[in-house]
Structure formats: structure tokens, C-alpha cells
PDB file of N, CA and C in Angstrom:
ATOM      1  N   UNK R 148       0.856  -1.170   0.000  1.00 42.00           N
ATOM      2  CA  UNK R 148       0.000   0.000   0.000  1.00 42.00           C
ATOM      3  C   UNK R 148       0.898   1.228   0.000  1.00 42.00           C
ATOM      4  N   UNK R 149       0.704   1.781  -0.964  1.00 45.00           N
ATOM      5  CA  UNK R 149       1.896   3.118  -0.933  1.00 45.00           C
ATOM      6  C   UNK R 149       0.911   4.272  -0.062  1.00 45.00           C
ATOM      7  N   UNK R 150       1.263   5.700   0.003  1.00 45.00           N
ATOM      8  CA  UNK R 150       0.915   6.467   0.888  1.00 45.00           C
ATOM      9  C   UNK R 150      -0.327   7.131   0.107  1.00 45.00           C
ATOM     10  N   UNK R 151      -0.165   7.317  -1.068  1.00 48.00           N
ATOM     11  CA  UNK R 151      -1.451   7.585  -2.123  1.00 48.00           C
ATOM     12  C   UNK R 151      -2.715   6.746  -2.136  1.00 48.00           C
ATOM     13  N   UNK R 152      -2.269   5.001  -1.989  1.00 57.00           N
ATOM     14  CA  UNK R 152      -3.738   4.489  -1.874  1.00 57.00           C
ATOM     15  C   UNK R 152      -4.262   5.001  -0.571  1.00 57.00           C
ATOM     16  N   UNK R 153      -4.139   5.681   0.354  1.00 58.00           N
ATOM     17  CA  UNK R 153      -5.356   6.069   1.635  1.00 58.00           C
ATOM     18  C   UNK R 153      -5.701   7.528   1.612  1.00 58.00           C
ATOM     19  N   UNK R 154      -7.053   7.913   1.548  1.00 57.00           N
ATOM     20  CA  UNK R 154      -7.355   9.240   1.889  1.00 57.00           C
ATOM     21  C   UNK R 154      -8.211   9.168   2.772  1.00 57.00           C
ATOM     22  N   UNK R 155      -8.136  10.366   3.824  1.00 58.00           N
ATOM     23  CA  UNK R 155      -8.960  10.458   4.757  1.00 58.00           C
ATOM     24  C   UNK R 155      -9.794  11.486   4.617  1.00 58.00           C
ATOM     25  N   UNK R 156     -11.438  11.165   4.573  1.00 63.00           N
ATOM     26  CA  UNK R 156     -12.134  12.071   4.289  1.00 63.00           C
ATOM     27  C   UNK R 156     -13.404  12.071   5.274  1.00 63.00           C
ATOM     28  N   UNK R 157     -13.195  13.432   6.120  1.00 71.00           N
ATOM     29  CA  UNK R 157     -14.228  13.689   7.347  1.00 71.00           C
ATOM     30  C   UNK R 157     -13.800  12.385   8.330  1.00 71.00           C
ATOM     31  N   UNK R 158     -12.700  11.883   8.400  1.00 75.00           N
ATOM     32  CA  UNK R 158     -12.817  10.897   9.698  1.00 75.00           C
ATOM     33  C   UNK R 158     -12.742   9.481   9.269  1.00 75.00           C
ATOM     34  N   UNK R 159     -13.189   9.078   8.139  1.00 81.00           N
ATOM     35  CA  UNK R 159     -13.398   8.135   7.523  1.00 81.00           C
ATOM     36  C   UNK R 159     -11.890   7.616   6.504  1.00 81.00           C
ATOM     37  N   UNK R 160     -11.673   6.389   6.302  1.00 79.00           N
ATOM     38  CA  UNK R 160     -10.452   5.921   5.800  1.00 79.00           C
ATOM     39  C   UNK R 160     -10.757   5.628   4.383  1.00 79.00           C
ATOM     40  N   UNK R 161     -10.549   6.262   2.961  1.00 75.00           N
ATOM     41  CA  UNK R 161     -10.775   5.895   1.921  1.00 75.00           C
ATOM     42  C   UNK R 161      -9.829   4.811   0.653  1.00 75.00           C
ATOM     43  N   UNK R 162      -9.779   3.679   0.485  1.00 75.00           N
ATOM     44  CA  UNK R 162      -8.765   3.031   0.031  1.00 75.00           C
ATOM     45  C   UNK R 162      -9.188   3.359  -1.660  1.00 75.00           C
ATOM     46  N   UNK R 163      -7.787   3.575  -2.173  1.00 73.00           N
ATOM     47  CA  UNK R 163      -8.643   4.108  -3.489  1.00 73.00           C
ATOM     48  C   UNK R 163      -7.497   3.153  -4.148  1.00 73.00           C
ATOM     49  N   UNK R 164      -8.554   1.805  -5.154  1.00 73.00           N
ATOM     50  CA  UNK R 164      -7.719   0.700  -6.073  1.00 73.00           C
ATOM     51  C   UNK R 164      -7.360   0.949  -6.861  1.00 73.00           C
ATOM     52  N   UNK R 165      -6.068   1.905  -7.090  1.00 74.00           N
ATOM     53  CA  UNK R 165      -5.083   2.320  -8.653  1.00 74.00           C
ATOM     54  C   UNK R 165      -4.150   2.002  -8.127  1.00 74.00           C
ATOM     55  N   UNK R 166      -3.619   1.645  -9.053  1.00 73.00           N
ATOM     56  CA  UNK R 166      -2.113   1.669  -8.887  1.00 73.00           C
ATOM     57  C   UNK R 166      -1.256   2.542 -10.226  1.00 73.00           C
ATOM     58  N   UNK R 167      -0.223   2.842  -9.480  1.00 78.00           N
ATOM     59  CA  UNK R 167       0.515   3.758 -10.445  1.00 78.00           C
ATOM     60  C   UNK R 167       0.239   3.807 -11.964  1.00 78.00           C
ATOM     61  N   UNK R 168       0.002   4.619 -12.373  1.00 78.00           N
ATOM     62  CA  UNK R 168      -0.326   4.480 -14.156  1.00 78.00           C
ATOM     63  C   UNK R 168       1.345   4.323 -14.758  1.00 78.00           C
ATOM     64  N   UNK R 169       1.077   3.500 -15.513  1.00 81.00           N
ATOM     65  CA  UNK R 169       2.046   3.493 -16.793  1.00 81.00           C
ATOM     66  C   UNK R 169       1.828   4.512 -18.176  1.00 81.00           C
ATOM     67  N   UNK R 170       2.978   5.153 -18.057  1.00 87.00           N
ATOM     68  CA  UNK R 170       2.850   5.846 -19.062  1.00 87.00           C
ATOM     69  C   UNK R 170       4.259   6.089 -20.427  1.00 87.00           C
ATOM     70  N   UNK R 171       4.628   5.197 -20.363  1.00 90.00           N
ATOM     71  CA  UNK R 171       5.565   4.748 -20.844  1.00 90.00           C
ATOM     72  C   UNK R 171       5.384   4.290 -22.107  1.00 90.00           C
ATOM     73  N   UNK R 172       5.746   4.820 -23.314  1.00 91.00           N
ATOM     74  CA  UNK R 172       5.200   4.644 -24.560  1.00 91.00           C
ATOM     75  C   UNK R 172       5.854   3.429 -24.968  1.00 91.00           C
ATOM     76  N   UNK R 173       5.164   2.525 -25.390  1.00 90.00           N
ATOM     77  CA  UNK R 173       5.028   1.053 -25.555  1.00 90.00           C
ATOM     78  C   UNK R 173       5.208   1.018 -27.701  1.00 90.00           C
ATOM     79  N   UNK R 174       6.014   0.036 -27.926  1.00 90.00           N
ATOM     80  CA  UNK R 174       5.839   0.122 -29.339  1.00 90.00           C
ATOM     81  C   UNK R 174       4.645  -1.229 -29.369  1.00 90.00           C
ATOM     82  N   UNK R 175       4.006  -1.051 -30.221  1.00 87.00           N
ATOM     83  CA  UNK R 175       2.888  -2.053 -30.830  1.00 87.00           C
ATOM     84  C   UNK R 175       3.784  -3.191 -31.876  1.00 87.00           C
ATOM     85  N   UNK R 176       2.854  -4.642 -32.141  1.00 84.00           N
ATOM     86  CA  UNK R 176       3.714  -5.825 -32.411  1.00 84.00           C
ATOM     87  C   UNK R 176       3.435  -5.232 -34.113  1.00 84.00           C
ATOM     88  N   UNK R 177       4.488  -5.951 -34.709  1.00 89.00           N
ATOM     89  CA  UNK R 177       4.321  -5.633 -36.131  1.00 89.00           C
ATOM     90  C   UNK R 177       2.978  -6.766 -36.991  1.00 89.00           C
ATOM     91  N   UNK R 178       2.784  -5.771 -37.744  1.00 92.00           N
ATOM     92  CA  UNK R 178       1.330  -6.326 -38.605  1.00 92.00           C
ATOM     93  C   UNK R 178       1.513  -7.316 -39.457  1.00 92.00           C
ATOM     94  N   UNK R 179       0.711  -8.540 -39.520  1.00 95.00           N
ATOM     95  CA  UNK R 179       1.187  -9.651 -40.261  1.00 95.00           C
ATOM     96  C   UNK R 179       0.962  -9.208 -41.212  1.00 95.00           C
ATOM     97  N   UNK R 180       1.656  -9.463 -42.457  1.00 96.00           N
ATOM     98  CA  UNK R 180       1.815  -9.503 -44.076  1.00 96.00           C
ATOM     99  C   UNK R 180       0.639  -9.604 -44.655  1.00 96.00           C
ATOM    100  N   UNK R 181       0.260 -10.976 -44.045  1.00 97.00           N
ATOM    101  CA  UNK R 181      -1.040 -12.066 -44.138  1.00 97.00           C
ATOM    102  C   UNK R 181      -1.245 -12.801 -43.469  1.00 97.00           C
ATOM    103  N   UNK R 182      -2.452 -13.630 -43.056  1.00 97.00           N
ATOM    104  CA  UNK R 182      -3.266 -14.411 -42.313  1.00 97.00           C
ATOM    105  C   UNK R 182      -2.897 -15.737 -42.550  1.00 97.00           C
ATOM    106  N   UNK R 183      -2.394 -15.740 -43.970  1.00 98.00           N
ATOM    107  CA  UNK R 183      -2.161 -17.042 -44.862  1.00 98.00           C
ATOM    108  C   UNK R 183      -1.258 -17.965 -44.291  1.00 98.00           C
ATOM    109  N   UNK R 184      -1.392 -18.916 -44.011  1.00 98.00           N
ATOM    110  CA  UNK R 184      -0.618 -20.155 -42.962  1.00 98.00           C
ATOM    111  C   UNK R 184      -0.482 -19.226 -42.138  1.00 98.00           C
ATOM    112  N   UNK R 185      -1.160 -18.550 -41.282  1.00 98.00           N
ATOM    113  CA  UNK R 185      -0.436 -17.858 -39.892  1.00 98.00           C
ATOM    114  C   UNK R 185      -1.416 -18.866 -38.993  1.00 98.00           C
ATOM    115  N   UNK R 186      -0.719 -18.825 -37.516  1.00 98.00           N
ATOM    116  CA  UNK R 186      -1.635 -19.358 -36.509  1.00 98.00           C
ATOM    117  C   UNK R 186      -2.191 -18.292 -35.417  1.00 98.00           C
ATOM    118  N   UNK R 187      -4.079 -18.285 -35.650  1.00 98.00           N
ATOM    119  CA  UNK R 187      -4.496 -17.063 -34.769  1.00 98.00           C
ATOM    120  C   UNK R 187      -4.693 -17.737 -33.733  1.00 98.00           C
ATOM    121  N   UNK R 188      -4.386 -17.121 -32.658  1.00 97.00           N
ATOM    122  CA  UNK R 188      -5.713 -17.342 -31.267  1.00 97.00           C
ATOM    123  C   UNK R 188      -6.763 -16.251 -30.912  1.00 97.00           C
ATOM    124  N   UNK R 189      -7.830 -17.074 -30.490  1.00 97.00           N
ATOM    125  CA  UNK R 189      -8.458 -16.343 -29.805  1.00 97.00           C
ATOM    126  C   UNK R 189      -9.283 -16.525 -28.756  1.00 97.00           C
ATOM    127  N   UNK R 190      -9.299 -15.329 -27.825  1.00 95.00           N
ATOM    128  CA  UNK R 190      -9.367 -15.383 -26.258  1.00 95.00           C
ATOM    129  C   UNK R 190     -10.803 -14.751 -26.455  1.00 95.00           C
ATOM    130  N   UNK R 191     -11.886 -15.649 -26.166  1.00 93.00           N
ATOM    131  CA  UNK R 191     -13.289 -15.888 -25.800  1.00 93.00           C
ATOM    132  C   UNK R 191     -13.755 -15.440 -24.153  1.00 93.00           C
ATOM    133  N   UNK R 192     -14.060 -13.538 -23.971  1.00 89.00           N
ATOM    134  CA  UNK R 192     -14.195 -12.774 -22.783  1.00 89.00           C
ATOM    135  C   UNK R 192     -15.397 -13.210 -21.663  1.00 89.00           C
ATOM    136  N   UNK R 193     -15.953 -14.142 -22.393  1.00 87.00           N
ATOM    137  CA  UNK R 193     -16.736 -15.559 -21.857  1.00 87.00           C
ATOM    138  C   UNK R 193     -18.145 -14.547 -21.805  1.00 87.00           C
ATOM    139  N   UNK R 194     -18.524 -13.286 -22.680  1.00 87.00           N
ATOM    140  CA  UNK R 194     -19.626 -13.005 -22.192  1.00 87.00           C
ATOM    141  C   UNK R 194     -20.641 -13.666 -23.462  1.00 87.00           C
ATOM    142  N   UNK R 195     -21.947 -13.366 -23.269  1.00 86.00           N
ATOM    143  CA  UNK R 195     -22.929 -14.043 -23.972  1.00 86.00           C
ATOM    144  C   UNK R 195     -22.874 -14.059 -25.328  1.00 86.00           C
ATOM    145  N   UNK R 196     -22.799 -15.598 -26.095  1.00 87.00           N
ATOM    146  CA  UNK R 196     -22.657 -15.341 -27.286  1.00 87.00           C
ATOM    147  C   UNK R 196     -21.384 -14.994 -27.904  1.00 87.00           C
ATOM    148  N   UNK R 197     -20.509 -14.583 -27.157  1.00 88.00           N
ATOM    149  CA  UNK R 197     -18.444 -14.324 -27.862  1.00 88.00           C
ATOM    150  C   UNK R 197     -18.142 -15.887 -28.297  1.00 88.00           C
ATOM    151  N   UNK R 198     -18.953 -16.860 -28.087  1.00 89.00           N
ATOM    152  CA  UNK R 198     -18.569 -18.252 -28.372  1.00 89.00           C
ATOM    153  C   UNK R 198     -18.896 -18.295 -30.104  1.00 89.00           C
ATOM    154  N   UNK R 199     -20.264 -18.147 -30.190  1.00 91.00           N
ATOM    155  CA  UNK R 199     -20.643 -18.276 -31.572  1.00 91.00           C
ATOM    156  C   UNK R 199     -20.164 -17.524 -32.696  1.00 91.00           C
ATOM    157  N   UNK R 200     -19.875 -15.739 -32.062  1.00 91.00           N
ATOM    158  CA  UNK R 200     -19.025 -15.131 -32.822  1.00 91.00           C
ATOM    159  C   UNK R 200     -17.802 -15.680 -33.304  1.00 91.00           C
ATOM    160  N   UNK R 201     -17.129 -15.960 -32.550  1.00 94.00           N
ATOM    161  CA  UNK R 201     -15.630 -16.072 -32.353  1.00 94.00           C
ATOM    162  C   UNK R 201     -15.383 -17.652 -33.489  1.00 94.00           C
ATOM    163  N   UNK R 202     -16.321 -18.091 -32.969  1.00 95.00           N
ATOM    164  CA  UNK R 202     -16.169 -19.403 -33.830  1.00 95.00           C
ATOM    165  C   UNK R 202     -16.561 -19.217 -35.371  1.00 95.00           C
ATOM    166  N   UNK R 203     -17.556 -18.426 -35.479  1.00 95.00           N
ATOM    167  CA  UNK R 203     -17.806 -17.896 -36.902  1.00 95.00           C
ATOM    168  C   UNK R 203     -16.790 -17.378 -37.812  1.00 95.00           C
ATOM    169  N   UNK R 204     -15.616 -16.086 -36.481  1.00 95.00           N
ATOM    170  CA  UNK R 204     -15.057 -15.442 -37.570  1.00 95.00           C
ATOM    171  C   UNK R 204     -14.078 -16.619 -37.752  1.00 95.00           C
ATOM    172  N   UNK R 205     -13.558 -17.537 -36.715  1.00 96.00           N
ATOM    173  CA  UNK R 205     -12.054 -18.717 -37.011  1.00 96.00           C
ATOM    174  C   UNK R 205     -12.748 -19.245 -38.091  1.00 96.00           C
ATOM    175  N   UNK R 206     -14.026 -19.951 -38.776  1.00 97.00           N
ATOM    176  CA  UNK R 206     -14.492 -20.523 -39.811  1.00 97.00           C
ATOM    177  C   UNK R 206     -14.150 -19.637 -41.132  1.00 97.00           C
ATOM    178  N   UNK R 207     -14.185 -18.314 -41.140  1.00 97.00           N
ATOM    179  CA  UNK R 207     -13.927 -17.527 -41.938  1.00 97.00           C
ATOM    180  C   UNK R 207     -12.811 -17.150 -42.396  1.00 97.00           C
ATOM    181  N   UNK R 208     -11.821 -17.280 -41.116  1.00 97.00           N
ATOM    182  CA  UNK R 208     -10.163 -17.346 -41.459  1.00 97.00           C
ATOM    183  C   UNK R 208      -9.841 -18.774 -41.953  1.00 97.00           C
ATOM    184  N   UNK R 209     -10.058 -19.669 -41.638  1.00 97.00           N
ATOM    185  CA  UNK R 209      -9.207 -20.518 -42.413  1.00 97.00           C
ATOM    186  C   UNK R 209     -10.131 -21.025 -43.647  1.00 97.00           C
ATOM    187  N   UNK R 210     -11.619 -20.478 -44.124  1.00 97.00           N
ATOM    188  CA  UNK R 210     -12.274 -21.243 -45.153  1.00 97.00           C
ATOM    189  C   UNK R 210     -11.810 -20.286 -46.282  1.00 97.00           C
ATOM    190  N   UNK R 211     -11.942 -18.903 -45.846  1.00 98.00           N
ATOM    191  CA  UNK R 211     -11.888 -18.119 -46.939  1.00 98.00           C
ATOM    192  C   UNK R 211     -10.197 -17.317 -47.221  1.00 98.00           C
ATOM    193  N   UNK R 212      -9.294 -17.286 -45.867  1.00 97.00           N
ATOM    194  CA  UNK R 212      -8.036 -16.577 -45.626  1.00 97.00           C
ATOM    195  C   UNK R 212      -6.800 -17.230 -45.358  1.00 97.00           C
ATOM    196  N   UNK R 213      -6.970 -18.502 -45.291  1.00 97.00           N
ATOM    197  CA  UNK R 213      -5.755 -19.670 -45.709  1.00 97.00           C
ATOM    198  C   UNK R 213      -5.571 -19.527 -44.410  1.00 97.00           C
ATOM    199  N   UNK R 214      -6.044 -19.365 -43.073  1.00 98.00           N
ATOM    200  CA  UNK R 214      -5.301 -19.465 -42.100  1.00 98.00           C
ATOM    201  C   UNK R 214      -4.584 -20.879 -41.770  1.00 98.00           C
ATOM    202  N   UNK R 215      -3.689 -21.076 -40.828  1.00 98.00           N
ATOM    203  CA  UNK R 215      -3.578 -22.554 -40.683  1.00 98.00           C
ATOM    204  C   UNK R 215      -3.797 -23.093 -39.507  1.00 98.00           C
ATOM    205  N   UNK R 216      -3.687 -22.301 -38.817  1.00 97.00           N
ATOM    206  CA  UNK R 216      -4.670 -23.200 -37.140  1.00 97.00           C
ATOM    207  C   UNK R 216      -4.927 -22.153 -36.231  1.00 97.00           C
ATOM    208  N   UNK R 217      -6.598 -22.081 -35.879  1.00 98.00           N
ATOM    209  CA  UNK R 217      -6.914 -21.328 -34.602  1.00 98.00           C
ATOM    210  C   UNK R 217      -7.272 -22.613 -33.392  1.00 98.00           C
ATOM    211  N   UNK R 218      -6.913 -21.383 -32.552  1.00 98.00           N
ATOM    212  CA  UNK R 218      -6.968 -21.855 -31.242  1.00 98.00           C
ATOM    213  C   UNK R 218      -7.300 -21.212 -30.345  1.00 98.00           C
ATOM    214  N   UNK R 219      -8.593 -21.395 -29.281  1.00 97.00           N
ATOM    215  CA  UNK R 219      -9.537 -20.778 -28.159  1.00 97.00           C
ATOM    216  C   UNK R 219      -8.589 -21.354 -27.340  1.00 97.00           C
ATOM    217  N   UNK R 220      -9.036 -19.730 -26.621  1.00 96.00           N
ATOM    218  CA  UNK R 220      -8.734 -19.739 -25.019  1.00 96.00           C
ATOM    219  C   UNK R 220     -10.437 -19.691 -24.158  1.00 96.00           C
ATOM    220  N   UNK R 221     -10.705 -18.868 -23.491  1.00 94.00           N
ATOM    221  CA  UNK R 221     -11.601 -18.695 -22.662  1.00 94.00           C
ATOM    222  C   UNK R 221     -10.793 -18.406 -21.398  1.00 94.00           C
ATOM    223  N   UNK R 222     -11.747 -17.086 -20.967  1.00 91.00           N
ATOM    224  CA  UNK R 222     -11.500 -16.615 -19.349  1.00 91.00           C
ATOM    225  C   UNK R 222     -12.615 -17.113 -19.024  1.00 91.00           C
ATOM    226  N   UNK R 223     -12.411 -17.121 -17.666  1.00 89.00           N
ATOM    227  CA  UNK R 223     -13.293 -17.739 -16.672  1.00 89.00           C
ATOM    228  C   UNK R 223     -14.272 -16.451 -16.104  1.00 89.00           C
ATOM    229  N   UNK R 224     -14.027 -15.227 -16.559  1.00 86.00           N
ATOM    230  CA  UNK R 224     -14.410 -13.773 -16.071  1.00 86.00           C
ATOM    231  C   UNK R 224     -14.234 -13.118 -16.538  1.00 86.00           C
ATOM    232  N   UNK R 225     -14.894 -11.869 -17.076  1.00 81.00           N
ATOM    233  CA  UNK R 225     -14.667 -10.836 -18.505  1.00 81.00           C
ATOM    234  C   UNK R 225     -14.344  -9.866 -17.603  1.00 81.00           C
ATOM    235  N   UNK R 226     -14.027  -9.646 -16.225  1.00 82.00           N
ATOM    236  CA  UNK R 226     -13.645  -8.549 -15.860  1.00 82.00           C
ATOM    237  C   UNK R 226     -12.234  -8.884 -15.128  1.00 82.00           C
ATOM    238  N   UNK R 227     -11.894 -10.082 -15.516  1.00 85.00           N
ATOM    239  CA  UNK R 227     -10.368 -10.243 -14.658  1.00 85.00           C
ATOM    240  C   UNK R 227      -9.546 -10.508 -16.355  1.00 85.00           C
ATOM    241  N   UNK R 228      -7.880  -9.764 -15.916  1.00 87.00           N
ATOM    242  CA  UNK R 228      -6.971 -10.214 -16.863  1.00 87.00           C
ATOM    243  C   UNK R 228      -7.048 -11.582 -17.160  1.00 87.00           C
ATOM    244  N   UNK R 229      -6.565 -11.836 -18.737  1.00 89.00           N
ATOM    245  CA  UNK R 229      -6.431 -12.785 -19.181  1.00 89.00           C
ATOM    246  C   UNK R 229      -5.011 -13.589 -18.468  1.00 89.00           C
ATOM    247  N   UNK R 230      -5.024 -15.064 -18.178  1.00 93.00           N
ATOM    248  CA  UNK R 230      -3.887 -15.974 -17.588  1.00 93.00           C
ATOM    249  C   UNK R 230      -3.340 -16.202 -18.416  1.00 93.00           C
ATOM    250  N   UNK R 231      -3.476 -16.120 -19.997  1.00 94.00           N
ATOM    251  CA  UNK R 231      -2.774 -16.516 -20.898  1.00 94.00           C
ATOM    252  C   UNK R 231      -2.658 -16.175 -22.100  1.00 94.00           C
ATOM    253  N   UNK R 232      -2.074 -14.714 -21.432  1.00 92.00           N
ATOM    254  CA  UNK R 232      -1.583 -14.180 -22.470  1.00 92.00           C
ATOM    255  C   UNK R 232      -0.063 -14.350 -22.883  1.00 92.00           C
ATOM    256  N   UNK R 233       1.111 -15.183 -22.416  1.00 95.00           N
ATOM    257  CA  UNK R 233       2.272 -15.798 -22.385  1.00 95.00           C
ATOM    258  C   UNK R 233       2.250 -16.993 -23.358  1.00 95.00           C
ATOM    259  N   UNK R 234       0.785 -17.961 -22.645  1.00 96.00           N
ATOM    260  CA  UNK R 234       1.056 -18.803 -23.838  1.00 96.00           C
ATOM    261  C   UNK R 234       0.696 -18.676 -24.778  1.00 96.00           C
ATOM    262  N   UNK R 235      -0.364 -17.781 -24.910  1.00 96.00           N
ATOM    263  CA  UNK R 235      -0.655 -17.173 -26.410  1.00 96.00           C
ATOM    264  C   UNK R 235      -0.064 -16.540 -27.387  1.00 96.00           C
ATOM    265  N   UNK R 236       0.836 -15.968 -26.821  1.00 94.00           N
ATOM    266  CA  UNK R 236       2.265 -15.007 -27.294  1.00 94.00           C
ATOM    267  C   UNK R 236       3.186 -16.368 -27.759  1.00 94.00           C
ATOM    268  N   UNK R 237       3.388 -17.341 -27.008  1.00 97.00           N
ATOM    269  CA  UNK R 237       4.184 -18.026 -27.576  1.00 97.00           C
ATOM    270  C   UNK R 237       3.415 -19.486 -28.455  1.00 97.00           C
ATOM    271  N   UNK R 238       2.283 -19.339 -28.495  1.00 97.00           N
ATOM    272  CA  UNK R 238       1.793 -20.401 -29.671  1.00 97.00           C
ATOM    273  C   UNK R 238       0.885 -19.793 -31.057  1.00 97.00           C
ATOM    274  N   UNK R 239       0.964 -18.326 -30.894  1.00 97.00           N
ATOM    275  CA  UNK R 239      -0.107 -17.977 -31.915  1.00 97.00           C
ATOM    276  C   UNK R 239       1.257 -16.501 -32.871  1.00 97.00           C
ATOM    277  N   UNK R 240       0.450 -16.195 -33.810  1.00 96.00           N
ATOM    278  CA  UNK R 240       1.134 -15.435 -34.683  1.00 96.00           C
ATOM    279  C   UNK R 240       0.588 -13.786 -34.498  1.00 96.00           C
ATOM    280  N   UNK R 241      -0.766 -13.987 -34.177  1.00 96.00           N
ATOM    281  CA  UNK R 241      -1.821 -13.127 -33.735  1.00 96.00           C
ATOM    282  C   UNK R 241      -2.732 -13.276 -32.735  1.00 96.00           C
ATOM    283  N   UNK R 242      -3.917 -12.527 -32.114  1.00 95.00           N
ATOM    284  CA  UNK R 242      -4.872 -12.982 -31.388  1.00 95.00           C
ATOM    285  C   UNK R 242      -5.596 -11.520 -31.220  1.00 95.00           C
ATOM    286  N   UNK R 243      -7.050 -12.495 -31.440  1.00 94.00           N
ATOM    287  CA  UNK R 243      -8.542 -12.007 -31.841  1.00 94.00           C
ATOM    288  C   UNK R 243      -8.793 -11.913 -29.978  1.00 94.00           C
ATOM    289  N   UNK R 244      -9.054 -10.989 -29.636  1.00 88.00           N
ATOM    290  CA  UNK R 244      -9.750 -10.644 -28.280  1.00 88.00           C
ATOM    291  C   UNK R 244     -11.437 -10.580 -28.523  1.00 88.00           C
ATOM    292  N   UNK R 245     -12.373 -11.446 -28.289  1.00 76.00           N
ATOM    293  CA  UNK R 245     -13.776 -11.462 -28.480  1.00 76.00           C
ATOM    294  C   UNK R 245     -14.723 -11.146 -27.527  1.00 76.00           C
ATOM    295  N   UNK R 246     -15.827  -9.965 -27.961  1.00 69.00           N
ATOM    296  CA  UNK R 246     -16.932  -9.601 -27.395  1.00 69.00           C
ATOM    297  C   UNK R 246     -17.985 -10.413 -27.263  1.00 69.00           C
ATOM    298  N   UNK R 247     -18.722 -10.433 -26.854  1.00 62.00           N
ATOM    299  CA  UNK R 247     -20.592 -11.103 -26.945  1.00 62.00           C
ATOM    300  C   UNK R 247     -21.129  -9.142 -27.044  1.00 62.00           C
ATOM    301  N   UNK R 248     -22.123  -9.535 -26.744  1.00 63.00           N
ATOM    302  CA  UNK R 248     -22.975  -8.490 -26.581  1.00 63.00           C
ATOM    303  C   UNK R 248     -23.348  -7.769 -24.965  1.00 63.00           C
TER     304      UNK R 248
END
């Protein structure tokens, strides 16, 4: 707890959940060429319906965009970080992050 998470307001102890911002300009991964034999993943945010999407668009990458292998993840909770984003980094070429509605 650094000295910033507590404020005291009228008597009362306020814990406030941030932590330090990053602001550190980050370079972005380079853009695939093509889709064509690449391997996507994608991480299914488990809310309603991101299943059927998600599976629609992987049918679409490899029927119509030569992909060569997708592969689902699934969180267990659309409001907690993903656990695997390491192994996804190290088995995929790309990765589709999916909504529901």
C-alpha cells in the first residue's frame, strides 16, 4: 500500500484501487503480411454469445483466408486479466480478443 492508496475524508479511511499508471510509450507488435498459414488465437471474454461469434469469424479465417490453425482460449471472467496471455504469445502469430454483446 503506498501512501497515495489512503485518503482520509471527514474521519473516515478511503482506500482508493489504482495503482501507479504506466505511461511509458510502448511500441505495438508488427502487422502480419497475411493471415495465410499464420496461426491465430483467440481469447473468448466468456460473455454471452463471444462463443458463436468467435467461432464464426475462425471458420472464416481458415475457409476463406488460408489461415492454418486457430486456437480458443476462454477466461473464466470478462472482468479479470487474461492468464494466458504468455502462452498465447508463444503459440499464436496473432490474437482475436472477443466480445458477446
Amino acid at each position: 500500500m503506498t501512501a497515495h492508496a489512503k485518503e482520509s475524508i471527514g474521519g473516515i479511511s478511503v482506500y482508493v484501487p489504482t495503482g501507479t499508471a504506466d505511461t511509458q510509450s510502448k511500441q505495438l507488435a508488427a502487422r502480419l503480411k497475411t493471415v495465410r498459414g499464420a496461426r491465430i488465437g483467440i481469447l473468448d471474454n466468456c460473455k454471452e454469445f463471444a462463443d458463436l461469434v468467435l467461432r464464426g469469424v475462425a471458420d472464416v479465417l481458415k475457409r476463406d483466408h488460408g489461415v492454418a490453425e486457430v486456437k480458443f482460449w476462454r477466461k473464466d471472467y470478462l472482468g479479470i486479466p487474461s492468464k494466458f496471455a504468455l502462452e498465447m504469445a508463444a503459440q499464436c502469430d496473432a490474437v482475436i480478443n472477443g466480445v458477446g454483446h
